[in-house]
Each structure stands twice: as C-alpha cells, then as structure tokens.
JSON list of N, CA and C in Angstrom, two decimals:
[
{"chain": "A", "resi": 1, "resn": "MET", "atom": "N", "xyz": [145.68, 65.24, 21.11]},
{"chain": "A", "resi": 1, "resn": "MET", "atom": "CA", "xyz": [145.17, 66.44, 20.41]},
{"chain": "A", "resi": 1, "resn": "MET", "atom": "C", "xyz": [146.17, 67.64, 21.20]},
{"chain": "A", "resi": 2, "resn": "LYS", "atom": "N", "xyz": [146.39, 68.59, 20.19]},
{"chain": "A", "resi": 2, "resn": "LYS", "atom": "CA", "xyz": [146.84, 69.80, 20.46]},
{"chain": "A", "resi": 2, "resn": "LYS", "atom": "C", "xyz": [146.09, 71.04, 20.49]},
{"chain": "A", "resi": 3, "resn": "ILE", "atom": "N", "xyz": [146.41, 72.13, 21.35]},
{"chain": "A", "resi": 3, "resn": "ILE", "atom": "CA", "xyz": [145.88, 73.21, 21.15]},
{"chain": "A", "resi": 3, "resn": "ILE", "atom": "C", "xyz": [146.86, 74.25, 21.12]},
{"chain": "A", "resi": 4, "resn": "GLY", "atom": "N", "xyz": [146.58, 75.33, 20.32]},
{"chain": "A", "resi": 4, "resn": "GLY", "atom": "CA", "xyz": [147.45, 76.56, 20.16]},
{"chain": "A", "resi": 4, "resn": "GLY", "atom": "C", "xyz": [146.89, 77.77, 20.92]},
{"chain": "A", "resi": 5, "resn": "PHE", "atom": "N", "xyz": [147.86, 78.26, 21.69]},
{"chain": "A", "resi": 5, "resn": "PHE", "atom": "CA", "xyz": [147.50, 79.29, 22.63]},
{"chain": "A", "resi": 5, "resn": "PHE", "atom": "C", "xyz": [148.32, 80.59, 22.20]},
{"chain": "A", "resi": 6, "resn": "PHE", "atom": "N", "xyz": [147.83, 81.54, 21.84]},
{"chain": "A", "resi": 6, "resn": "PHE", "atom": "CA", "xyz": [148.67, 82.79, 21.45]},
{"chain": "A", "resi": 6, "resn": "PHE", "atom": "C", "xyz": [148.62, 83.83, 22.51]},
{"chain": "A", "resi": 7, "resn": "ILE", "atom": "N", "xyz": [149.77, 84.40, 22.82]},
{"chain": "A", "resi": 7, "resn": "ILE", "atom": "CA", "xyz": [149.96, 85.45, 23.65]},
{"chain": "A", "resi": 7, "resn": "ILE", "atom": "C", "xyz": [150.81, 86.56, 23.20]},
{"chain": "A", "resi": 8, "resn": "SER", "atom": "N", "xyz": [150.72, 87.82, 23.55]},
{"chain": "A", "resi": 8, "resn": "SER", "atom": "CA", "xyz": [151.56, 88.68, 23.02]},
{"chain": "A", "resi": 8, "resn": "SER", "atom": "C", "xyz": [152.95, 88.94, 23.61]},
{"chain": "A", "resi": 9, "resn": "ASP", "atom": "N", "xyz": [153.01, 88.52, 24.82]},
{"chain": "A", "resi": 9, "resn": "ASP", "atom": "CA", "xyz": [154.34, 88.61, 25.58]},
{"chain": "A", "resi": 9, "resn": "ASP", "atom": "C", "xyz": [154.34, 87.79, 26.83]},
{"chain": "A", "resi": 10, "resn": "LEU", "atom": "N", "xyz": [155.17, 86.84, 26.83]},
{"chain": "A", "resi": 10, "resn": "LEU", "atom": "CA", "xyz": [155.41, 85.76, 28.02]},
{"chain": "A", "resi": 10, "resn": "LEU", "atom": "C", "xyz": [156.12, 86.17, 29.04]},
{"chain": "A", "resi": 11, "resn": "THR", "atom": "N", "xyz": [156.59, 87.53, 28.92]},
{"chain": "A", "resi": 11, "resn": "THR", "atom": "CA", "xyz": [157.29, 88.08, 29.97]},
{"chain": "A", "resi": 11, "resn": "THR", "atom": "C", "xyz": [156.40, 88.43, 31.06]},
{"chain": "A", "resi": 12, "resn": "ASN", "atom": "N", "xyz": [155.23, 88.88, 30.72]},
{"chain": "A", "resi": 12, "resn": "ASN", "atom": "CA", "xyz": [154.17, 89.58, 31.43]},
{"chain": "A", "resi": 12, "resn": "ASN", "atom": "C", "xyz": [153.65, 88.35, 32.29]},
{"chain": "A", "resi": 13, "resn": "VAL", "atom": "N", "xyz": [153.48, 88.90, 33.71]},
{"chain": "A", "resi": 13, "resn": "VAL", "atom": "CA", "xyz": [153.18, 87.73, 34.52]},
{"chain": "A", "resi": 13, "resn": "VAL", "atom": "C", "xyz": [151.64, 87.07, 34.55]},
{"chain": "A", "resi": 14, "resn": "PHE", "atom": "N", "xyz": [150.76, 88.05, 34.01]},
{"chain": "A", "resi": 14, "resn": "PHE", "atom": "CA", "xyz": [149.45, 87.76, 33.50]},
{"chain": "A", "resi": 14, "resn": "PHE", "atom": "C", "xyz": [149.41, 86.75, 32.52]},
{"chain": "A", "resi": 15, "resn": "HIS", "atom": "N", "xyz": [150.25, 86.83, 31.38]},
{"chain": "A", "resi": 15, "resn": "HIS", "atom": "CA", "xyz": [150.11, 86.07, 30.27]},
{"chain": "A", "resi": 15, "resn": "HIS", "atom": "C", "xyz": [150.86, 84.83, 30.67]},
{"chain": "A", "resi": 16, "resn": "GLN", "atom": "N", "xyz": [151.92, 84.61, 31.69]},
{"chain": "A", "resi": 16, "resn": "GLN", "atom": "CA", "xyz": [152.29, 83.51, 32.03]},
{"chain": "A", "resi": 16, "resn": "GLN", "atom": "C", "xyz": [151.29, 82.61, 32.96]},
{"chain": "A", "resi": 17, "resn": "MET", "atom": "N", "xyz": [150.42, 83.35, 33.67]},
{"chain": "A", "resi": 17, "resn": "MET", "atom": "CA", "xyz": [149.43, 82.60, 34.43]},
{"chain": "A", "resi": 17, "resn": "MET", "atom": "C", "xyz": [148.32, 82.08, 33.55]},
{"chain": "A", "resi": 18, "resn": "GLN", "atom": "N", "xyz": [147.86, 82.98, 32.54]},
{"chain": "A", "resi": 18, "resn": "GLN", "atom": "CA", "xyz": [147.04, 82.49, 31.53]},
{"chain": "A", "resi": 18, "resn": "GLN", "atom": "C", "xyz": [147.38, 81.02, 30.96]},
{"chain": "A", "resi": 19, "resn": "TYR", "atom": "N", "xyz": [148.78, 81.17, 30.74]},
{"chain": "A", "resi": 19, "resn": "TYR", "atom": "CA", "xyz": [149.20, 79.80, 29.91]},
{"chain": "A", "resi": 19, "resn": "TYR", "atom": "C", "xyz": [149.26, 78.78, 30.95]},
{"chain": "A", "resi": 20, "resn": "THR", "atom": "N", "xyz": [149.68, 78.97, 32.18]},
{"chain": "A", "resi": 20, "resn": "THR", "atom": "CA", "xyz": [149.67, 77.70, 33.11]},
{"chain": "A", "resi": 20, "resn": "THR", "atom": "C", "xyz": [148.35, 77.14, 33.31]},
{"chain": "A", "resi": 21, "resn": "GLU", "atom": "N", "xyz": [147.14, 78.28, 33.35]},
{"chain": "A", "resi": 21, "resn": "GLU", "atom": "CA", "xyz": [145.88, 77.68, 33.66]},
{"chain": "A", "resi": 21, "resn": "GLU", "atom": "C", "xyz": [145.46, 77.05, 32.28]},
{"chain": "A", "resi": 22, "resn": "ALA", "atom": "N", "xyz": [145.68, 77.50, 31.18]},
{"chain": "A", "resi": 22, "resn": "ALA", "atom": "CA", "xyz": [145.39, 76.73, 29.75]},
{"chain": "A", "resi": 22, "resn": "ALA", "atom": "C", "xyz": [145.89, 75.50, 29.80]},
{"chain": "A", "resi": 23, "resn": "LYS", "atom": "N", "xyz": [147.07, 75.17, 30.21]},
{"chain": "A", "resi": 23, "resn": "LYS", "atom": "CA", "xyz": [147.78, 74.05, 30.15]},
{"chain": "A", "resi": 23, "resn": "LYS", "atom": "C", "xyz": [147.10, 72.92, 31.07]},
{"chain": "A", "resi": 24, "resn": "ARG", "atom": "N", "xyz": [146.62, 73.55, 32.31]},
{"chain": "A", "resi": 24, "resn": "ARG", "atom": "CA", "xyz": [146.02, 72.55, 33.07]},
{"chain": "A", "resi": 24, "resn": "ARG", "atom": "C", "xyz": [144.62, 72.23, 32.80]},
{"chain": "A", "resi": 25, "resn": "TYR", "atom": "N", "xyz": [143.84, 73.19, 32.22]},
{"chain": "A", "resi": 25, "resn": "TYR", "atom": "CA", "xyz": [142.28, 73.13, 31.89]},
{"chain": "A", "resi": 25, "resn": "TYR", "atom": "C", "xyz": [142.54, 72.03, 30.45]},
{"chain": "A", "resi": 26, "resn": "ALA", "atom": "N", "xyz": [143.35, 72.25, 29.70]},
{"chain": "A", "resi": 26, "resn": "ALA", "atom": "CA", "xyz": [143.14, 71.60, 28.55]},
{"chain": "A", "resi": 26, "resn": "ALA", "atom": "C", "xyz": [143.74, 70.19, 28.90]},
{"chain": "A", "resi": 27, "resn": "MET", "atom": "N", "xyz": [144.52, 69.74, 29.56]},
{"chain": "A", "resi": 27, "resn": "MET", "atom": "CA", "xyz": [144.98, 68.37, 29.83]},
{"chain": "A", "resi": 27, "resn": "MET", "atom": "C", "xyz": [143.81, 67.87, 30.88]},
{"chain": "A", "resi": 28, "resn": "GLU", "atom": "N", "xyz": [143.21, 68.41, 31.76]},
{"chain": "A", "resi": 28, "resn": "GLU", "atom": "CA", "xyz": [142.07, 68.15, 32.52]},
{"chain": "A", "resi": 28, "resn": "GLU", "atom": "C", "xyz": [140.69, 67.79, 31.76]},
{"chain": "A", "resi": 29, "resn": "LYS", "atom": "N", "xyz": [140.34, 68.70, 30.82]},
{"chain": "A", "resi": 29, "resn": "LYS", "atom": "CA", "xyz": [139.21, 68.48, 30.30]},
{"chain": "A", "resi": 29, "resn": "LYS", "atom": "C", "xyz": [139.21, 67.74, 29.04]},
{"chain": "A", "resi": 30, "resn": "TYR", "atom": "N", "xyz": [140.50, 67.74, 28.29]},
{"chain": "A", "resi": 30, "resn": "TYR", "atom": "CA", "xyz": [140.30, 67.36, 27.06]},
{"chain": "A", "resi": 30, "resn": "TYR", "atom": "C", "xyz": [141.58, 66.38, 26.67]},
{"chain": "A", "resi": 31, "resn": "GLY", "atom": "N", "xyz": [142.53, 66.21, 27.72]},
{"chain": "A", "resi": 31, "resn": "GLY", "atom": "CA", "xyz": [143.68, 65.36, 27.53]},
{"chain": "A", "resi": 31, "resn": "GLY", "atom": "C", "xyz": [144.53, 66.11, 26.59]},
{"chain": "A", "resi": 32, "resn": "ALA", "atom": "N", "xyz": [144.35, 67.13, 26.31]},
{"chain": "A", "resi": 32, "resn": "ALA", "atom": "CA", "xyz": [145.51, 68.16, 25.35]},
{"chain": "A", "resi": 32, "resn": "ALA", "atom": "C", "xyz": [146.59, 68.66, 25.70]},
{"chain": "A", "resi": 33, "resn": "GLU", "atom": "N", "xyz": [147.41, 68.69, 24.92]},
{"chain": "A", "resi": 33, "resn": "GLU", "atom": "CA", "xyz": [148.68, 69.44, 24.98]},
{"chain": "A", "resi": 33, "resn": "GLU", "atom": "C", "xyz": [148.56, 70.91, 24.65]},
{"chain": "A", "resi": 34, "resn": "VAL", "atom": "N", "xyz": [149.06, 71.63, 25.41]},
{"chain": "A", "resi": 34, "resn": "VAL", "atom": "CA", "xyz": [148.98, 73.03, 24.68]},
{"chain": "A", "resi": 34, "resn": "VAL", "atom": "C", "xyz": [150.26, 73.77, 24.15]},
{"chain": "A", "resi": 35, "resn": "ILE", "atom": "N", "xyz": [150.15, 74.30, 23.17]},
{"chain": "A", "resi": 35, "resn": "ILE", "atom": "CA", "xyz": [151.39, 74.59, 22.41]},
{"chain": "A", "resi": 35, "resn": "ILE", "atom": "C", "xyz": [151.35, 76.11, 22.37]},
{"chain": "A", "resi": 36, "resn": "LEU", "atom": "N", "xyz": [152.30, 76.80, 23.10]},
{"chain": "A", "resi": 36, "resn": "LEU", "atom": "CA", "xyz": [152.39, 78.36, 23.23]},
{"chain": "A", "resi": 36, "resn": "LEU", "atom": "C", "xyz": [153.01, 79.07, 22.17]},
{"chain": "A", "resi": 37, "resn": "PHE", "atom": "N", "xyz": [152.20, 80.09, 21.61]},
{"chain": "A", "resi": 37, "resn": "PHE", "atom": "CA", "xyz": [152.87, 81.12, 20.53]},
{"chain": "A", "resi": 37, "resn": "PHE", "atom": "C", "xyz": [153.02, 82.17, 21.09]},
{"chain": "A", "resi": 38, "resn": "ASP", "atom": "N", "xyz": [154.32, 82.73, 21.18]},
{"chain": "A", "resi": 38, "resn": "ASP", "atom": "CA", "xyz": [154.68, 84.12, 22.02]},
{"chain": "A", "resi": 38, "resn": "ASP", "atom": "C", "xyz": [154.74, 85.17, 20.95]},
{"chain": "A", "resi": 39, "resn": "GLY", "atom": "N", "xyz": [154.10, 86.33, 21.11]},
{"chain": "A", "resi": 39, "resn": "GLY", "atom": "CA", "xyz": [153.99, 87.43, 19.98]},
{"chain": "A", "resi": 39, "resn": "GLY", "atom": "C", "xyz": [155.42, 87.95, 20.24]},
{"chain": "A", "resi": 40, "resn": "LYS", "atom": "N", "xyz": [156.08, 88.11, 21.01]},
{"chain": "A", "resi": 40, "resn": "LYS", "atom": "CA", "xyz": [157.48, 88.78, 21.37]},
{"chain": "A", "resi": 40, "resn": "LYS", "atom": "C", "xyz": [158.77, 87.97, 21.05]},
{"chain": "A", "resi": 41, "resn": "SER", "atom": "N", "xyz": [158.38, 86.75, 20.53]},
{"chain": "A", "resi": 41, "resn": "SER", "atom": "CA", "xyz": [159.55, 85.76, 20.33]},
{"chain": "A", "resi": 41, "resn": "SER", "atom": "C", "xyz": [160.09, 85.85, 18.92]}
]
C-alpha cells in the first residue's frame, strides 16, 4: 500500500518532521509506504 503526503515546502523543518512521523506511522499501523509531494519542487 502507498499513501500520498502533500506538503507545501520540504525545506521547512516543521514539514520535515511531519513527513518523518507520517512515514513511521504509516509503516507501523498499515505497513504502507509514504510518497511525498512537495509543493515547492
């Protein structure tokens, strides 16, 4: 399973931490991979 995670700017430390936690949670709870979509890329 894959889950999309959208953020506005990966250079923002808050968004980096959100992504890190999303990856951990998705793998732990659902065995899923998180795919990041960065709005600034």
